[in-house]
């Protein structure tokens, strides 16, 4: 069964460092997303990506964040200068079309120290 | 602003004791309501999609229903392996490109 794959599963970084979180969405999906979940809190939307551009982003997704789909399979989230409050689980998701179910990866646990 | 509220926050059941989880939502227009299961430290696992009031979906011991204001996830004769956090999310449609708004989840614990 096709699945969304995320790497690494856990990343520890120093405050102020850049991190790149990687995702391989399901191959015939067209919409790609990043969400995050701070420990004990709701899953929050960060950004959606369609047709090779950002289609929507939340207030959390400020200038420190960027996304890229460098080739036909990978989808990345970059945090330019990490803060302590960026510590969270980051989930990549993809879906075939609007209104269909989104499938999530297993997440990357980001710890900023 | 789209809002999703789940209740109860936590539910403890004995094995075989049926119950229901509630998801209330306020959205400008509903494109779809989704139920997910989340195990600790893992990503949400898709369970059901509901699109219109009156719709029902079933899978093993789970049944999801939808009205114009809320959705229920009914669990019949649960087993310990059903223990997880159950998440409800809505796709409000409109100009959003499938953004999901999640509730805070219901933590279900089923004791043998």
PDB file of C-alpha atoms in Angstrom:
ATOM      1  CA  UNK A   1       0.000   0.000   0.000  1.00  0.00           C
ATOM      2  CA  UNK A   2       1.405   3.419  -0.943  1.00  0.00           C
ATOM      3  CA  UNK A   3       2.475   5.588   1.962  1.00  0.00           C
ATOM      4  CA  UNK A   4       3.966   8.969   2.748  1.00  0.00           C
ATOM      5  CA  UNK A   5       7.568   8.655   3.904  1.00  0.00           C
ATOM      6  CA  UNK A   6       9.345  11.194   6.107  1.00  0.00           C
ATOM      7  CA  UNK A   7      12.987  11.503   7.074  1.00  0.00           C
ATOM      8  CA  UNK A   8      14.555  11.822   9.529  1.00  0.00           C
ATOM      9  CA  UNK A   9      12.269  10.430  12.218  1.00  0.00           C
ATOM     10  CA  UNK A  10      13.997  12.546  14.862  1.00  0.00           C
ATOM     11  CA  UNK A  11      16.189  15.622  14.504  1.00  0.00           C
ATOM     12  CA  UNK A  12      17.932  17.531  17.264  1.00  0.00           C
ATOM     13  CA  UNK A  13      19.313  20.935  16.350  1.00  0.00           C
ATOM     14  CA  UNK A  14      20.774  23.963  18.049  1.00  0.00           C
ATOM     15  CA  UNK A  15      18.780  27.175  18.189  1.00  0.00           C
ATOM     16  CA  UNK A  16      19.553  29.351  15.172  1.00  0.00           C
ATOM     17  CA  UNK A  17      20.530  26.456  12.931  1.00  0.00           C
ATOM     18  CA  UNK A  18      18.812  25.597   9.667  1.00  0.00           C
ATOM     19  CA  UNK A  19      16.964  22.301   9.306  1.00  0.00           C
ATOM     20  CA  UNK A  20      15.447  20.564   6.324  1.00  0.00           C
ATOM     21  CA  UNK A  21      12.692  18.010   6.810  1.00  0.00           C
ATOM     22  CA  UNK A  22      12.103  15.635   3.941  1.00  0.00           C
ATOM     23  CA  UNK A  23       9.032  13.885   2.634  1.00  0.00           C
ATOM     24  CA  UNK A  24       8.183  11.565  -0.233  1.00  0.00           C
ATOM     25  CA  UNK A  25       4.434  11.913  -0.897  1.00  0.00           C
ATOM     26  CA  UNK A  26       2.291   9.233  -2.550  1.00  0.00           C
ATOM     27  CA  UNK A  27       3.221   9.197  -6.216  1.00  0.00           C
ATOM     28  CA  UNK A  28      -0.068  10.060  -7.959  1.00  0.00           C
ATOM     29  CA  UNK A  29      -1.093  12.727  -5.454  1.00  0.00           C
ATOM     30  CA  UNK A  30      -1.319  16.355  -6.461  1.00  0.00           C
ATOM     31  CA  UNK A  31      -1.689  18.285  -3.195  1.00  0.00           C
ATOM     32  CA  UNK A  32       1.015  18.381  -0.551  1.00  0.00           C
ATOM     33  CA  UNK A  33       0.952  19.735   2.982  1.00  0.00           C
ATOM     34  CA  UNK A  34       2.971  20.290   6.095  1.00  0.00           C
ATOM     35  CA  UNK A  35       1.358  20.234   9.514  1.00  0.00           C
ATOM     36  CA  UNK A  36       2.863  20.391  12.951  1.00  0.00           C
ATOM     37  CA  UNK A  37       1.824  19.165  16.375  1.00  0.00           C
ATOM     38  CA  UNK A  38       3.334  20.611  19.515  1.00  0.00           C
ATOM     39  CA  UNK A  39       3.303  18.065  22.334  1.00  0.00           C
ATOM     40  CA  UNK A  40      -0.175  17.781  23.808  1.00  0.00           C
ATOM     41  CA  UNK A  41      -1.732  20.199  21.319  1.00  0.00           C
ATOM     42  CA  UNK A  42      -3.798  20.061  18.147  1.00  0.00           C
ATOM     43  CA  UNK A  43      -2.445  19.202  14.728  1.00  0.00           C
ATOM     44  CA  UNK A  44      -1.970  22.605  13.030  1.00  0.00           C
ATOM     45  CA  UNK A  45      -1.855  23.443   9.346  1.00  0.00           C
ATOM     46  CA  UNK A  46       1.321  25.117   8.101  1.00  0.00           C
ATOM     47  CA  UNK A  47       1.244  25.196   4.304  1.00  0.00           C
ATOM     48  CA  UNK A  48      -0.307  23.650   1.219  1.00  0.00           C
ATOM     49  CA  UNK A  49       1.480  23.196  -2.098  1.00  0.00           C
ATOM     50  CA  UNK A  50      -0.143  22.573  -5.457  1.00  0.00           C
ATOM     51  CA  UNK A  51       1.027  22.898  -9.030  1.00  0.00           C
ATOM     52  CA  UNK A  52       4.568  23.705  -7.878  1.00  0.00           C
ATOM     53  CA  UNK A  53       3.662  26.660  -5.750  1.00  0.00           C
ATOM     54  CA  UNK A  54       2.364  27.515  -2.300  1.00  0.00           C
ATOM     55  CA  UNK A  55      -1.434  27.670  -2.450  1.00  0.00           C
ATOM     56  CA  UNK A  56      -2.115  28.589   1.152  1.00  0.00           C
ATOM     57  CA  UNK A  57      -0.144  29.179   4.334  1.00  0.00           C
ATOM     58  CA  UNK A  58      -0.962  29.804   7.969  1.00  0.00           C
ATOM     59  CA  UNK A  59       0.225  32.616  10.223  1.00  0.00           C
ATOM     60  CA  UNK A  60       2.776  30.203  11.673  1.00  0.00           C
ATOM     61  CA  UNK A  61       4.447  29.866   8.267  1.00  0.00           C
ATOM     62  CA  UNK A  62       6.502  33.054   8.363  1.00  0.00           C
ATOM     63  CA  UNK A  63       9.646  34.060   6.455  1.00  0.00           C
ATOM     64  CA  UNK A  64      11.704  31.522   8.409  1.00  0.00           C
ATOM     65  CA  UNK A  65       9.861  28.679   6.681  1.00  0.00           C
ATOM     66  CA  UNK A  66      10.033  27.581   3.076  1.00  0.00           C
ATOM     67  CA  UNK A  67       8.928  24.576   1.061  1.00  0.00           C
ATOM     68  CA  UNK A  68      10.257  23.069  -2.101  1.00  0.00           C
ATOM     69  CA  UNK A  69       9.522  20.219  -4.453  1.00  0.00           C
ATOM     70  CA  UNK A  70      12.962  19.911  -6.044  1.00  0.00           C
ATOM     71  CA  UNK A  71      12.112  16.903  -8.210  1.00  0.00           C
ATOM     72  CA  UNK A  72       9.125  14.713  -9.006  1.00  0.00           C
ATOM     73  CA  UNK A  73       9.166  12.837  -5.740  1.00  0.00           C
ATOM     74  CA  UNK A  74      10.532  14.864  -2.808  1.00  0.00           C
ATOM     75  CA  UNK A  75       8.831  17.612  -0.836  1.00  0.00           C
ATOM     76  CA  UNK A  76      10.857  19.503   1.746  1.00  0.00           C
ATOM     77  CA  UNK A  77      10.239  21.932   4.594  1.00  0.00           C
ATOM     78  CA  UNK A  78      13.115  24.228   5.533  1.00  0.00           C
ATOM     79  CA  UNK A  79      13.306  26.219   8.735  1.00  0.00           C
ATOM     80  CA  UNK A  80      15.979  28.837   8.253  1.00  0.00           C
ATOM     81  CA  UNK A  81      16.854  29.770  11.828  1.00  0.00           C
ATOM     82  CA  UNK A  82      15.235  27.481  14.375  1.00  0.00           C
ATOM     83  CA  UNK A  83      13.751  28.726  17.632  1.00  0.00           C
ATOM     84  CA  UNK A  84      12.980  26.774  20.794  1.00  0.00           C
ATOM     85  CA  UNK A  85       9.269  27.106  20.016  1.00  0.00           C
ATOM     86  CA  UNK A  86       9.754  25.264  16.707  1.00  0.00           C
ATOM     87  CA  UNK A  87      10.142  22.035  18.687  1.00  0.00           C
ATOM     88  CA  UNK A  88       7.254  19.828  17.558  1.00  0.00           C
ATOM     89  CA  UNK A  89       6.269  16.846  15.446  1.00  0.00           C
ATOM     90  CA  UNK A  90       6.129  17.837  11.789  1.00  0.00           C
ATOM     91  CA  UNK A  91       3.850  15.832   9.522  1.00  0.00           C
ATOM     92  CA  UNK A  92       3.844  15.758   5.762  1.00  0.00           C
ATOM     93  CA  UNK A  93       0.591  14.829   4.038  1.00  0.00           C
ATOM     94  CA  UNK A  94      -0.609  14.350   0.500  1.00  0.00           C
ATOM     95  CA  UNK A  95      -3.934  13.875  -1.218  1.00  0.00           C
ATOM     96  CA  UNK A  96      -5.085  12.978  -4.693  1.00  0.00           C
ATOM     97  CA  UNK A  97      -7.562  15.831  -5.138  1.00  0.00           C
ATOM     98  CA  UNK A  98      -9.675  18.386  -3.358  1.00  0.00           C
ATOM     99  CA  UNK A  99     -12.116  16.848  -0.899  1.00  0.00           C
ATOM    100  CA  UNK A 100     -10.379  13.471  -0.828  1.00  0.00           C
ATOM    101  CA  UNK A 101      -8.682  12.076   2.231  1.00  0.00           C
ATOM    102  CA  UNK A 102      -5.181  13.207   3.142  1.00  0.00           C
ATOM    103  CA  UNK A 103      -2.575  10.598   4.010  1.00  0.00           C
ATOM    104  CA  UNK A 104       0.016  11.479   6.600  1.00  0.00           C
ATOM    105  CA  UNK A 105       3.577  10.400   7.132  1.00  0.00           C
ATOM    106  CA  UNK A 106       4.881   9.123  10.455  1.00  0.00           C
ATOM    107  CA  UNK A 107       6.352  12.519  11.266  1.00  0.00           C
ATOM    108  CA  UNK A 108       9.692  14.072  12.145  1.00  0.00           C
ATOM    109  CA  UNK A 109      10.194  14.958  15.776  1.00  0.00           C
ATOM    110  CA  UNK A 110      12.175  18.211  15.802  1.00  0.00           C
ATOM    111  CA  UNK A 111      13.875  19.150  19.048  1.00  0.00           C
ATOM    112  CA  UNK A 112      15.524  22.579  19.224  1.00  0.00           C
ATOM    113  CA  UNK A 113      17.996  22.990  22.092  1.00  0.00           C
TER     114      UNK A 113
ATOM    115  CA  UNK B   1     -13.016  31.022  11.472  1.00  0.00           C
ATOM    116  CA  UNK B   2     -13.442  27.267  11.144  1.00  0.00           C
ATOM    117  CA  UNK B   3     -13.658  25.463  14.473  1.00  0.00           C
ATOM    118  CA  UNK B   4     -13.691  21.811  15.485  1.00  0.00           C
ATOM    119  CA  UNK B   5     -14.401  20.688  19.057  1.00  0.00           C
ATOM    120  CA  UNK B   6     -14.189  17.101  20.213  1.00  0.00           C
ATOM    121  CA  UNK B   7     -15.634  15.559  23.348  1.00  0.00           C
ATOM    122  CA  UNK B   8     -14.885  14.008  25.678  1.00  0.00           C
ATOM    123  CA  UNK B   9     -11.168  14.833  25.955  1.00  0.00           C
ATOM    124  CA  UNK B  10     -10.538  11.354  27.352  1.00  0.00           C
ATOM    125  CA  UNK B  11     -12.651   8.203  27.554  1.00  0.00           C
ATOM    126  CA  UNK B  12     -11.890   5.042  29.479  1.00  0.00           C
ATOM    127  CA  UNK B  13     -13.865   1.928  28.577  1.00  0.00           C
ATOM    128  CA  UNK B  14     -13.880  -1.676  29.578  1.00  0.00           C
ATOM    129  CA  UNK B  15     -13.390  -4.163  26.776  1.00  0.00           C
ATOM    130  CA  UNK B  16     -16.770  -4.743  25.151  1.00  0.00           C
ATOM    131  CA  UNK B  17     -18.300  -1.520  26.502  1.00  0.00           C
ATOM    132  CA  UNK B  18     -19.672   0.430  23.519  1.00  0.00           C
ATOM    133  CA  UNK B  19     -19.617   4.237  23.410  1.00  0.00           C
ATOM    134  CA  UNK B  20     -19.510   7.288  21.129  1.00  0.00           C
ATOM    135  CA  UNK B  21     -17.110  10.151  20.494  1.00  0.00           C
ATOM    136  CA  UNK B  22     -18.412  13.534  19.410  1.00  0.00           C
ATOM    137  CA  UNK B  23     -17.046  16.093  16.951  1.00  0.00           C
ATOM    138  CA  UNK B  24     -18.821  19.453  16.660  1.00  0.00           C
ATOM    139  CA  UNK B  25     -17.832  21.766  13.857  1.00  0.00           C
ATOM    140  CA  UNK B  26     -18.435  25.305  12.645  1.00  0.00           C
ATOM    141  CA  UNK B  27     -17.352  25.963   9.081  1.00  0.00           C
ATOM    142  CA  UNK B  28     -18.364  28.290   6.286  1.00  0.00           C
ATOM    143  CA  UNK B  29     -18.930  25.346   3.959  1.00  0.00           C
ATOM    144  CA  UNK B  30     -18.109  21.675   4.465  1.00  0.00           C
ATOM    145  CA  UNK B  31     -16.234  19.879   1.710  1.00  0.00           C
ATOM    146  CA  UNK B  32     -15.533  16.866   3.894  1.00  0.00           C
ATOM    147  CA  UNK B  33     -15.220  15.652   7.474  1.00  0.00           C
ATOM    148  CA  UNK B  34     -12.469  13.174   8.279  1.00  0.00           C
ATOM    149  CA  UNK B  35     -11.769  10.827  11.150  1.00  0.00           C
ATOM    150  CA  UNK B  36      -8.232   9.758  11.923  1.00  0.00           C
ATOM    151  CA  UNK B  37      -6.628   7.498  14.494  1.00  0.00           C
ATOM    152  CA  UNK B  38      -3.315   8.564  16.025  1.00  0.00           C
ATOM    153  CA  UNK B  39      -1.078   6.284  18.063  1.00  0.00           C
ATOM    154  CA  UNK B  40       1.556   7.858  20.359  1.00  0.00           C
ATOM    155  CA  UNK B  41       4.485   9.304  18.411  1.00  0.00           C
ATOM    156  CA  UNK B  42       2.905   8.431  15.053  1.00  0.00           C
ATOM    157  CA  UNK B  43       1.150  10.258  12.254  1.00  0.00           C
ATOM    158  CA  UNK B  44      -2.633  10.369  11.863  1.00  0.00           C
ATOM    159  CA  UNK B  45      -4.004   7.239  10.189  1.00  0.00           C
ATOM    160  CA  UNK B  46      -7.030   7.763   7.953  1.00  0.00           C
ATOM    161  CA  UNK B  47     -10.282   6.088   8.995  1.00  0.00           C
ATOM    162  CA  UNK B  48     -13.323   7.698   7.311  1.00  0.00           C
ATOM    163  CA  UNK B  49     -14.503  10.520   5.076  1.00  0.00           C
ATOM    164  CA  UNK B  50     -18.038  11.894   5.353  1.00  0.00           C
ATOM    165  CA  UNK B  51     -19.359  14.431   2.887  1.00  0.00           C
ATOM    166  CA  UNK B  52     -23.012  15.144   3.619  1.00  0.00           C
ATOM    167  CA  UNK B  53     -25.504  15.044   6.476  1.00  0.00           C
ATOM    168  CA  UNK B  54     -27.037  11.613   6.943  1.00  0.00           C
ATOM    169  CA  UNK B  55     -24.022   9.794   5.605  1.00  0.00           C
ATOM    170  CA  UNK B  56     -22.625   6.806   7.549  1.00  0.00           C
ATOM    171  CA  UNK B  57     -19.443   4.781   7.116  1.00  0.00           C
ATOM    172  CA  UNK B  58     -18.430   1.564   8.898  1.00  0.00           C
ATOM    173  CA  UNK B  59     -15.196  -0.309   9.415  1.00  0.00           C
ATOM    174  CA  UNK B  60     -14.915  -3.231  11.799  1.00  0.00           C
ATOM    175  CA  UNK B  61     -15.993  -1.956  15.237  1.00  0.00           C
ATOM    176  CA  UNK B  62     -16.182   1.691  14.162  1.00  0.00           C
ATOM    177  CA  UNK B  63     -19.064   3.595  12.613  1.00  0.00           C
ATOM    178  CA  UNK B  64     -18.986   7.280  11.729  1.00  0.00           C
ATOM    179  CA  UNK B  65     -22.083   9.429  11.212  1.00  0.00           C
ATOM    180  CA  UNK B  66     -22.598  13.033  10.148  1.00  0.00           C
ATOM    181  CA  UNK B  67     -25.209  15.731  10.775  1.00  0.00           C
ATOM    182  CA  UNK B  68     -25.117  19.403   9.764  1.00  0.00           C
ATOM    183  CA  UNK B  69     -23.393  20.380  12.994  1.00  0.00           C
ATOM    184  CA  UNK B  70     -21.593  17.315  14.316  1.00  0.00           C
ATOM    185  CA  UNK B  71     -20.199  13.883  13.690  1.00  0.00           C
ATOM    186  CA  UNK B  72     -20.120  10.843  15.906  1.00  0.00           C
ATOM    187  CA  UNK B  73     -17.678   7.969  15.982  1.00  0.00           C
ATOM    188  CA  UNK B  74     -19.427   4.963  17.487  1.00  0.00           C
ATOM    189  CA  UNK B  75     -17.262   2.190  18.882  1.00  0.00           C
ATOM    190  CA  UNK B  76     -18.996  -1.156  19.320  1.00  0.00           C
ATOM    191  CA  UNK B  77     -17.534  -3.777  21.664  1.00  0.00           C
ATOM    192  CA  UNK B  78     -14.084  -2.152  21.730  1.00  0.00           C
ATOM    193  CA  UNK B  79     -10.886  -4.103  22.278  1.00  0.00           C
ATOM    194  CA  UNK B  80      -7.657  -2.942  23.953  1.00  0.00           C
ATOM    195  CA  UNK B  81      -6.070  -2.491  20.523  1.00  0.00           C
ATOM    196  CA  UNK B  82      -8.617   0.256  19.798  1.00  0.00           C
ATOM    197  CA  UNK B  83      -6.839   2.402  22.387  1.00  0.00           C
ATOM    198  CA  UNK B  84      -5.554   5.528  20.604  1.00  0.00           C
ATOM    199  CA  UNK B  85      -6.308   9.205  20.096  1.00  0.00           C
ATOM    200  CA  UNK B  86      -9.147   9.762  17.625  1.00  0.00           C
ATOM    201  CA  UNK B  87      -8.964  12.967  15.635  1.00  0.00           C
ATOM    202  CA  UNK B  88     -11.700  14.737  13.725  1.00  0.00           C
ATOM    203  CA  UNK B  89     -10.818  17.201  10.967  1.00  0.00           C
ATOM    204  CA  UNK B  90     -12.769  19.304   8.472  1.00  0.00           C
ATOM    205  CA  UNK B  91     -12.001  20.526   4.994  1.00  0.00           C
ATOM    206  CA  UNK B  92     -13.946  23.750   4.751  1.00  0.00           C
ATOM    207  CA  UNK B  93     -13.645  24.032   0.984  1.00  0.00           C
ATOM    208  CA  UNK B  94     -14.019  27.493  -0.499  1.00  0.00           C
ATOM    209  CA  UNK B  95     -10.676  28.981  -1.467  1.00  0.00           C
ATOM    210  CA  UNK B  96      -8.678  26.590   0.707  1.00  0.00           C
ATOM    211  CA  UNK B  97      -6.653  23.962  -1.103  1.00  0.00           C
ATOM    212  CA  UNK B  98      -7.706  21.118   1.129  1.00  0.00           C
ATOM    213  CA  UNK B  99      -6.390  22.543   4.385  1.00  0.00           C
ATOM    214  CA  UNK B 100      -7.623  20.456   7.310  1.00  0.00           C
ATOM    215  CA  UNK B 101      -8.700  21.994  10.609  1.00  0.00           C
ATOM    216  CA  UNK B 102      -8.332  19.486  13.429  1.00  0.00           C
ATOM    217  CA  UNK B 103     -10.017  19.072  16.774  1.00  0.00           C
ATOM    218  CA  UNK B 104      -7.926  18.402  19.858  1.00  0.00           C
ATOM    219  CA  UNK B 105      -8.761  14.693  19.813  1.00  0.00           C
ATOM    220  CA  UNK B 106     -10.315  12.170  22.168  1.00  0.00           C
ATOM    221  CA  UNK B 107      -7.904   9.875  23.984  1.00  0.00           C
ATOM    222  CA  UNK B 108      -9.545   6.457  24.149  1.00  0.00           C
ATOM    223  CA  UNK B 109      -8.288   3.824  26.579  1.00  0.00           C
ATOM    224  CA  UNK B 110      -9.842   0.351  26.499  1.00  0.00           C
ATOM    225  CA  UNK B 111      -9.065  -1.863  29.477  1.00  0.00           C
ATOM    226  CA  UNK B 112      -9.123  -5.682  29.168  1.00  0.00           C
TER     227      UNK B 112
END
